[in-house]
PDB file of N, CA and C in Angstrom:
ATOM      1  N   SER W  14       0.826  -1.194   0.000  1.00  0.00           N
ATOM      2  CA  SER W  14       0.000   0.000   0.000  1.00  0.00           C
ATOM      3  C   SER W  14       0.870   1.258   0.000  1.00  0.00           C
ATOM      4  N   GLN W  15       2.069   1.178   0.574  1.00  0.00           N
ATOM      5  CA  GLN W  15       2.955   2.342   0.598  1.00  0.00           C
ATOM      6  C   GLN W  15       3.376   2.758  -0.811  1.00  0.00           C
ATOM      7  N   ARG W  16       3.346   1.825  -1.737  1.00  0.00           N
ATOM      8  CA  ARG W  16       3.737   2.122  -3.121  1.00  0.00           C
ATOM      9  C   ARG W  16       2.532   2.324  -4.034  1.00  0.00           C
ATOM     10  N   GLY W  17       1.329   2.347  -3.445  1.00  0.00           N
ATOM     11  CA  GLY W  17       0.134   2.632  -4.216  1.00  0.00           C
ATOM     12  C   GLY W  17      -0.577   1.420  -4.789  1.00  0.00           C
ATOM     13  N   PHE W  18      -0.159   0.212  -4.412  1.00  0.00           N
ATOM     14  CA  PHE W  18      -0.803  -0.994  -4.913  1.00  0.00           C
ATOM     15  C   PHE W  18      -1.924  -1.410  -3.963  1.00  0.00           C
ATOM     16  N   VAL W  19      -2.970  -2.022  -4.509  1.00  0.00           N
ATOM     17  CA  VAL W  19      -4.102  -2.448  -3.691  1.00  0.00           C
ATOM     18  C   VAL W  19      -4.292  -3.957  -3.861  1.00  0.00           C
ATOM     19  N   VAL W  20      -4.157  -4.695  -2.753  1.00  0.00           N
ATOM     20  CA  VAL W  20      -4.364  -6.145  -2.756  1.00  0.00           C
ATOM     21  C   VAL W  20      -5.826  -6.429  -2.432  1.00  0.00           C
ATOM     22  N   GLU W  21      -6.469  -7.166  -3.325  1.00  0.00           N
ATOM     23  CA  GLU W  21      -7.859  -7.546  -3.079  1.00  0.00           C
ATOM     24  C   GLU W  21      -7.946  -8.899  -2.386  1.00  0.00           C
ATOM     25  N   ARG W  22      -6.994  -9.778  -2.696  1.00  0.00           N
ATOM     26  CA  ARG W  22      -7.011 -11.100  -2.067  1.00  0.00           C
ATOM     27  C   ARG W  22      -5.604 -11.690  -2.061  1.00  0.00           C
ATOM     28  N   TYR W  23      -5.275 -12.366  -0.943  1.00  0.00           N
ATOM     29  CA  TYR W  23      -3.980 -13.030  -0.791  1.00  0.00           C
ATOM     30  C   TYR W  23      -4.238 -14.451  -0.317  1.00  0.00           C
ATOM     31  N   ARG W  24      -3.676 -15.405  -1.032  1.00  0.00           N
ATOM     32  CA  ARG W  24      -3.780 -16.811  -0.646  1.00  0.00           C
ATOM     33  C   ARG W  24      -2.383 -17.425  -0.701  1.00  0.00           C
ATOM     34  N   ASP W  25      -2.152 -18.401   0.146  1.00  0.00           N
ATOM     35  CA  ASP W  25      -0.864 -19.090   0.136  1.00  0.00           C
ATOM     36  C   ASP W  25      -1.064 -20.500   0.650  1.00  0.00           C
ATOM     37  N   GLU W  26      -0.303 -21.412   0.108  1.00  0.00           N
ATOM     38  CA  GLU W  26      -0.280 -22.781   0.609  1.00  0.00           C
ATOM     39  C   GLU W  26       1.149 -23.065   1.038  1.00  0.00           C
ATOM     40  N   ALA W  27       1.452 -22.649   2.245  1.00  0.00           N
ATOM     41  CA  ALA W  27       2.803 -22.834   2.770  1.00  0.00           C
ATOM     42  C   ALA W  27       3.076 -24.316   3.012  1.00  0.00           C
ATOM     43  N   VAL W  28       4.303 -24.734   2.692  1.00  0.00           N
ATOM     44  CA  VAL W  28       4.718 -26.117   2.910  1.00  0.00           C
ATOM     45  C   VAL W  28       5.981 -26.096   3.760  1.00  0.00           C
ATOM     46  N   GLY W  29       5.943 -26.806   4.873  1.00  0.00           N
ATOM     47  CA  GLY W  29       7.108 -26.900   5.745  1.00  0.00           C
ATOM     48  C   GLY W  29       7.686 -28.303   5.715  1.00  0.00           C
ATOM     49  N   VAL W  30       8.990 -28.377   5.856  1.00  0.00           N
ATOM     50  CA  VAL W  30       9.677 -29.671   5.899  1.00  0.00           C
ATOM     51  C   VAL W  30      10.366 -29.796   7.245  1.00  0.00           C
ATOM     52  N   MET W  31      10.104 -30.921   7.917  1.00  0.00           N
ATOM     53  CA  MET W  31      10.741 -31.183   9.206  1.00  0.00           C
ATOM     54  C   MET W  31      11.898 -32.157   9.018  1.00  0.00           C
ATOM     55  N   THR W  32      13.018 -31.840   9.661  1.00  0.00           N
ATOM     56  CA  THR W  32      14.184 -32.726   9.662  1.00  0.00           C
ATOM     57  C   THR W  32      14.707 -32.791  11.093  1.00  0.00           C
ATOM     58  N   ARG W  33      15.641 -33.675  11.317  1.00  0.00           N
ATOM     59  CA  ARG W  33      16.250 -33.777  12.649  1.00  0.00           C
ATOM     60  C   ARG W  33      17.517 -32.919  12.696  1.00  0.00           C
ATOM     61  N   ASN W  34      17.719 -32.260  13.827  1.00  0.00           N
ATOM     62  CA  ASN W  34      18.922 -31.443  13.997  1.00  0.00           C
ATOM     63  C   ASN W  34      20.057 -32.295  14.569  1.00  0.00           C
ATOM     64  N   GLU W  35      21.146 -31.653  14.962  1.00  0.00           N
ATOM     65  CA  GLU W  35      22.313 -32.382  15.475  1.00  0.00           C
ATOM     66  C   GLU W  35      21.999 -33.171  16.742  1.00  0.00           C
ATOM     67  N   GLN W  36      21.022 -32.714  17.512  1.00  0.00           N
ATOM     68  CA  GLN W  36      20.615 -33.414  18.741  1.00  0.00           C
ATOM     69  C   GLN W  36      19.510 -34.442  18.465  1.00  0.00           C
ATOM     70  N   ARG W  37      19.228 -34.664  17.180  1.00  0.00           N
ATOM     71  CA  ARG W  37      18.196 -35.614  16.731  1.00  0.00           C
ATOM     72  C   ARG W  37      16.790 -35.143  17.086  1.00  0.00           C
ATOM     73  N   ARG W  38      16.601 -33.852  17.310  1.00  0.00           N
ATOM     74  CA  ARG W  38      15.281 -33.287  17.575  1.00  0.00           C
ATOM     75  C   ARG W  38      14.697 -32.760  16.271  1.00  0.00           C
ATOM     76  N   TRP W  39      13.392 -32.954  16.137  1.00  0.00           N
ATOM     77  CA  TRP W  39      12.706 -32.468  14.940  1.00  0.00           C
ATOM     78  C   TRP W  39      12.608 -30.952  14.959  1.00  0.00           C
ATOM     79  N   TRP W  40      12.754 -30.349  13.780  1.00  0.00           N
ATOM     80  CA  TRP W  40      12.557 -28.917  13.627  1.00  0.00           C
ATOM     81  C   TRP W  40      12.113 -28.646  12.190  1.00  0.00           C
ATOM     82  N   VAL W  41      11.489 -27.509  11.973  1.00  0.00           N
ATOM     83  CA  VAL W  41      11.067 -27.126  10.633  1.00  0.00           C
ATOM     84  C   VAL W  41      12.277 -26.484   9.955  1.00  0.00           C
ATOM     85  N   SER W  42      12.875 -27.212   9.008  1.00  0.00           N
ATOM     86  CA  SER W  42      14.119 -26.753   8.393  1.00  0.00           C
ATOM     87  C   SER W  42      13.889 -25.868   7.170  1.00  0.00           C
ATOM     88  N   THR W  43      12.786 -26.095   6.458  1.00  0.00           N
ATOM     89  CA  THR W  43      12.481 -25.255   5.304  1.00  0.00           C
ATOM     90  C   THR W  43      10.984 -24.975   5.231  1.00  0.00           C
ATOM     91  N   VAL W  44      10.676 -23.808   4.719  1.00  0.00           N
ATOM     92  CA  VAL W  44       9.295 -23.421   4.445  1.00  0.00           C
ATOM     93  C   VAL W  44       9.266 -22.836   3.044  1.00  0.00           C
ATOM     94  N   THR W  45       8.325 -23.313   2.232  1.00  0.00           N
ATOM     95  CA  THR W  45       8.149 -22.771   0.889  1.00  0.00           C
ATOM     96  C   THR W  45       6.788 -22.104   0.813  1.00  0.00           C
ATOM     97  N   LEU W  46       6.801 -20.854   0.406  1.00  0.00           N
ATOM     98  CA  LEU W  46       5.572 -20.076   0.234  1.00  0.00           C
ATOM     99  C   LEU W  46       5.290 -19.951  -1.257  1.00  0.00           C
ATOM    100  N   THR W  47       4.026 -20.063  -1.617  1.00  0.00           N
ATOM    101  CA  THR W  47       3.605 -19.875  -3.000  1.00  0.00           C
ATOM    102  C   THR W  47       2.420 -18.920  -2.994  1.00  0.00           C
ATOM    103  N   PRO W  48       2.698 -17.636  -2.810  1.00  0.00           N
ATOM    104  CA  PRO W  48       1.599 -16.678  -2.699  1.00  0.00           C
ATOM    105  C   PRO W  48       0.877 -16.474  -4.027  1.00  0.00           C
ATOM    106  N   ARG W  49      -0.439 -16.340  -3.919  1.00  0.00           N
ATOM    107  CA  ARG W  49      -1.280 -15.960  -5.060  1.00  0.00           C
ATOM    108  C   ARG W  49      -1.966 -14.668  -4.648  1.00  0.00           C
ATOM    109  N   ILE W  50      -1.689 -13.633  -5.391  1.00  0.00           N
ATOM    110  CA  ILE W  50      -2.156 -12.305  -5.005  1.00  0.00           C
ATOM    111  C   ILE W  50      -3.016 -11.733  -6.126  1.00  0.00           C
ATOM    112  N   ASP W  51      -4.209 -11.285  -5.757  1.00  0.00           N
ATOM    113  CA  ASP W  51      -5.086 -10.597  -6.697  1.00  0.00           C
ATOM    114  C   ASP W  51      -5.073  -9.120  -6.340  1.00  0.00           C
ATOM    115  N   TYR W  52      -4.694  -8.296  -7.310  1.00  0.00           N
ATOM    116  CA  TYR W  52      -4.635  -6.853  -7.114  1.00  0.00           C
ATOM    117  C   TYR W  52      -5.848  -6.180  -7.748  1.00  0.00           C
ATOM    118  N   ASP W  53      -6.186  -5.031  -7.243  1.00  0.00           N
ATOM    119  CA  ASP W  53      -7.151  -4.169  -7.899  1.00  0.00           C
ATOM    120  C   ASP W  53      -6.545  -3.790  -9.249  1.00  0.00           C
ATOM    121  N   ALA W  54      -7.294  -3.958 -10.325  1.00  0.00           N
ATOM    122  CA  ALA W  54      -6.762  -3.751 -11.678  1.00  0.00           C
ATOM    123  C   ALA W  54      -6.164  -2.359 -11.875  1.00  0.00           C
ATOM    124  N   ALA W  55      -6.747  -1.362 -11.254  1.00  0.00           N
ATOM    125  CA  ALA W  55      -6.253   0.007 -11.422  1.00  0.00           C
ATOM    126  C   ALA W  55      -5.032   0.314 -10.558  1.00  0.00           C
ATOM    127  N   HIS W  56      -4.716  -0.598  -9.623  1.00  0.00           N
ATOM    128  CA  HIS W  56      -3.607  -0.354  -8.688  1.00  0.00           C
ATOM    129  C   HIS W  56      -2.727  -1.592  -8.552  1.00  0.00           C
ATOM    130  N   ALA W  57      -2.374  -2.189  -9.684  1.00  0.00           N
ATOM    131  CA  ALA W  57      -1.583  -3.419  -9.690  1.00  0.00           C
ATOM    132  C   ALA W  57      -0.145  -3.137 -10.125  1.00  0.00           C
ATOM    133  N   PRO W  58       0.816  -3.851  -9.550  1.00  0.00           N
ATOM    134  CA  PRO W  58       2.206  -3.680  -9.966  1.00  0.00           C
ATOM    135  C   PRO W  58       2.487  -4.431 -11.265  1.00  0.00           C
ATOM    136  N   THR W  59       3.536  -4.024 -11.955  1.00  0.00           N
ATOM    137  CA  THR W  59       4.025  -4.803 -13.091  1.00  0.00           C
ATOM    138  C   THR W  59       4.709  -6.049 -12.531  1.00  0.00           C
ATOM    139  N   ALA W  60       5.064  -6.985 -13.388  1.00  0.00           N
ATOM    140  CA  ALA W  60       5.757  -8.199 -12.935  1.00  0.00           C
ATOM    141  C   ALA W  60       7.078  -7.842 -12.248  1.00  0.00           C
ATOM    142  N   THR W  61       7.798  -6.883 -12.797  1.00  0.00           N
ATOM    143  CA  THR W  61       9.070  -6.457 -12.199  1.00  0.00           C
ATOM    144  C   THR W  61       8.847  -5.818 -10.837  1.00  0.00           C
ATOM    145  N   GLU W  62       7.834  -4.956 -10.733  1.00  0.00           N
ATOM    146  CA  GLU W  62       7.526  -4.317  -9.453  1.00  0.00           C
ATOM    147  C   GLU W  62       7.119  -5.356  -8.407  1.00  0.00           C
ATOM    148  N   GLU W  63       6.362  -6.375  -8.832  1.00  0.00           N
ATOM    149  CA  GLU W  63       5.952  -7.422  -7.896  1.00  0.00           C
ATOM    150  C   GLU W  63       7.154  -8.218  -7.396  1.00  0.00           C
ATOM    151  N   GLN W  64       8.099  -8.521  -8.277  1.00  0.00           N
ATOM    152  CA  GLN W  64       9.326  -9.211  -7.853  1.00  0.00           C
ATOM    153  C   GLN W  64      10.094  -8.365  -6.844  1.00  0.00           C
ATOM    154  N   GLU W  65      10.180  -7.072  -7.085  1.00  0.00           N
ATOM    155  CA  GLU W  65      10.856  -6.170  -6.148  1.00  0.00           C
ATOM    156  C   GLU W  65      10.139  -6.139  -4.802  1.00  0.00           C
ATOM    157  N   LEU W  66       8.799  -6.139  -4.837  1.00  0.00           N
ATOM    158  CA  LEU W  66       8.023  -6.155  -3.593  1.00  0.00           C
ATOM    159  C   LEU W  66       8.325  -7.409  -2.779  1.00  0.00           C
ATOM    160  N   HIS W  67       8.333  -8.577  -3.445  1.00  0.00           N
ATOM    161  CA  HIS W  67       8.623  -9.828  -2.738  1.00  0.00           C
ATOM    162  C   HIS W  67      10.023  -9.796  -2.138  1.00  0.00           C
ATOM    163  N   HIS W  68      10.990  -9.335  -2.914  1.00  0.00           N
ATOM    164  CA  HIS W  68      12.366  -9.266  -2.422  1.00  0.00           C
ATOM    165  C   HIS W  68      12.474  -8.340  -1.215  1.00  0.00           C
ATOM    166  N   ASP W  69      11.907  -7.144  -1.336  1.00  0.00           N
ATOM    167  CA  ASP W  69      11.980  -6.168  -0.245  1.00  0.00           C
ATOM    168  C   ASP W  69      11.239  -6.654   1.000  1.00  0.00           C
ATOM    169  N   ALA W  70      10.071  -7.283   0.802  1.00  0.00           N
ATOM    170  CA  ALA W  70       9.295  -7.787   1.936  1.00  0.00           C
ATOM    171  C   ALA W  70      10.070  -8.874   2.667  1.00  0.00           C
ATOM    172  N   HIS W  71      10.709  -9.765   1.938  1.00  0.00           N
ATOM    173  CA  HIS W  71      11.482 -10.840   2.570  1.00  0.00           C
ATOM    174  C   HIS W  71      12.679 -10.260   3.330  1.00  0.00           C
ATOM    175  N   ALA W  72      13.342  -9.274   2.750  1.00  0.00           N
ATOM    176  CA  ALA W  72      14.509  -8.673   3.404  1.00  0.00           C
ATOM    177  C   ALA W  72      14.134  -7.986   4.709  1.00  0.00           C
ATOM    178  N   GLU W  73      12.930  -7.453   4.791  1.00  0.00           N
ATOM    179  CA  GLU W  73      12.476  -6.734   5.984  1.00  0.00           C
ATOM    180  C   GLU W  73      11.631  -7.596   6.927  1.00  0.00           C
ATOM    181  N   CYS W  74      11.365  -8.840   6.554  1.00  0.00           N
ATOM    182  CA  CYS W  74      10.458  -9.701   7.318  1.00  0.00           C
ATOM    183  C   CYS W  74      11.046 -10.074   8.685  1.00  0.00           C
ATOM    184  N   PHE W  75      10.299  -9.786   9.737  1.00  0.00           N
ATOM    185  CA  PHE W  75      10.747 -10.102  11.089  1.00  0.00           C
ATOM    186  C   PHE W  75      10.975 -11.606  11.249  1.00  0.00           C
ATOM    187  N   ILE W  76      10.042 -12.398  10.767  1.00  0.00           N
ATOM    188  CA  ILE W  76      10.166 -13.856  10.917  1.00  0.00           C
ATOM    189  C   ILE W  76      11.381 -14.366  10.143  1.00  0.00           C
ATOM    190  N   ALA W  77      11.513 -13.966   8.898  1.00  0.00           N
ATOM    191  CA  ALA W  77      12.647 -14.436   8.088  1.00  0.00           C
ATOM    192  C   ALA W  77      13.988 -14.031   8.691  1.00  0.00           C
ATOM    193  N   ASN W  78      14.019 -12.910   9.389  1.00  0.00           N
ATOM    194  CA  ASN W  78      15.259 -12.445  10.001  1.00  0.00           C
ATOM    195  C   ASN W  78      15.454 -12.957  11.423  1.00  0.00           C
ATOM    196  N   SER W  79      14.519 -13.771  11.910  1.00  0.00           N
ATOM    197  CA  SER W  79      14.572 -14.224  13.300  1.00  0.00           C
ATOM    198  C   SER W  79      14.697 -15.737  13.461  1.00  0.00           C
ATOM    199  N   ILE W  80      14.599 -16.477  12.389  1.00  0.00           N
ATOM    200  CA  ILE W  80      14.595 -17.935  12.487  1.00  0.00           C
ATOM    201  C   ILE W  80      15.739 -18.528  11.668  1.00  0.00           C
ATOM    202  N   LYS W  81      16.061 -19.780  11.951  1.00  0.00           N
ATOM    203  CA  LYS W  81      17.078 -20.499  11.196  1.00  0.00           C
ATOM    204  C   LYS W  81      16.497 -21.160   9.961  1.00  0.00           C
ATOM    205  N   THR W  82      15.191 -21.322   9.938  1.00  0.00           N
ATOM    206  CA  THR W  82      14.517 -21.995   8.849  1.00  0.00           C
ATOM    207  C   THR W  82      14.745 -21.253   7.540  1.00  0.00           C
ATOM    208  N   VAL W  83      15.008 -21.997   6.490  1.00  0.00           N
ATOM    209  CA  VAL W  83      15.143 -21.414   5.156  1.00  0.00           C
ATOM    210  C   VAL W  83      13.739 -21.158   4.615  1.00  0.00           C
ATOM    211  N   VAL W  84      13.462 -19.913   4.251  1.00  0.00           N
ATOM    212  CA  VAL W  84      12.155 -19.553   3.698  1.00  0.00           C
ATOM    213  C   VAL W  84      12.341 -19.210   2.237  1.00  0.00           C
ATOM    214  N   THR W  85      11.602 -19.912   1.371  1.00  0.00           N
ATOM    215  CA  THR W  85      11.676 -19.700  -0.077  1.00  0.00           C
ATOM    216  C   THR W  85      10.310 -19.246  -0.566  1.00  0.00           C
ATOM    217  N   VAL W  86      10.305 -18.294  -1.471  1.00  0.00           N
ATOM    218  CA  VAL W  86       9.057 -17.849  -2.100  1.00  0.00           C
ATOM    219  C   VAL W  86       9.097 -18.245  -3.564  1.00  0.00           C
ATOM    220  N   LYS W  87       8.131 -19.080  -3.959  1.00  0.00           N
ATOM    221  CA  LYS W  87       8.020 -19.516  -5.355  1.00  0.00           C
ATOM    222  C   LYS W  87       6.968 -18.675  -6.054  1.00  0.00           C
ATOM    223  N   ALA W  88       7.153 -18.517  -7.346  1.00  0.00           N
ATOM    224  CA  ALA W  88       6.127 -17.838  -8.142  1.00  0.00           C
ATOM    225  C   ALA W  88       4.913 -18.739  -8.221  1.00  0.00           C
ATOM    226  N   SER W  89       3.749 -18.147  -8.132  1.00  0.00           N
ATOM    227  CA  SER W  89       2.521 -18.941  -8.231  1.00  0.00           C
ATOM    228  C   SER W  89       2.296 -19.335  -9.680  1.00  0.00           C
ATOM    229  N   PRO W  90       1.610 -20.464  -9.878  1.00  0.00           N
ATOM    230  CA  PRO W  90       1.377 -20.933 -11.265  1.00  0.00           C
ATOM    231  C   PRO W  90       0.447 -20.022 -12.026  1.00  0.00           C
TER     232      PRO W  90
END
C-alpha cells in the first residue's frame, strides 16, 4: 500500500519440511511459500515491481530475520 498498490485477495499454501537437527530433535528446516495475489486492476504492480516487492518484503520480514529456517518464495502458477 505504501507504493500505491491495492491487494484484493492473498492466498498461500505454505509447505514446511521437518528434519532432525544435530541433537536428533525435529525442527522445521524449510518453508516454501507460493503466494497468489489478486490486485485491484487500477492499482496493480508490473511483474518487475511485484518481484521487487517480494524481495523487499522478505529482506524486511521479522520472521525471516529471526529464524534459522530457510524460507523460499516460489512464483505462483
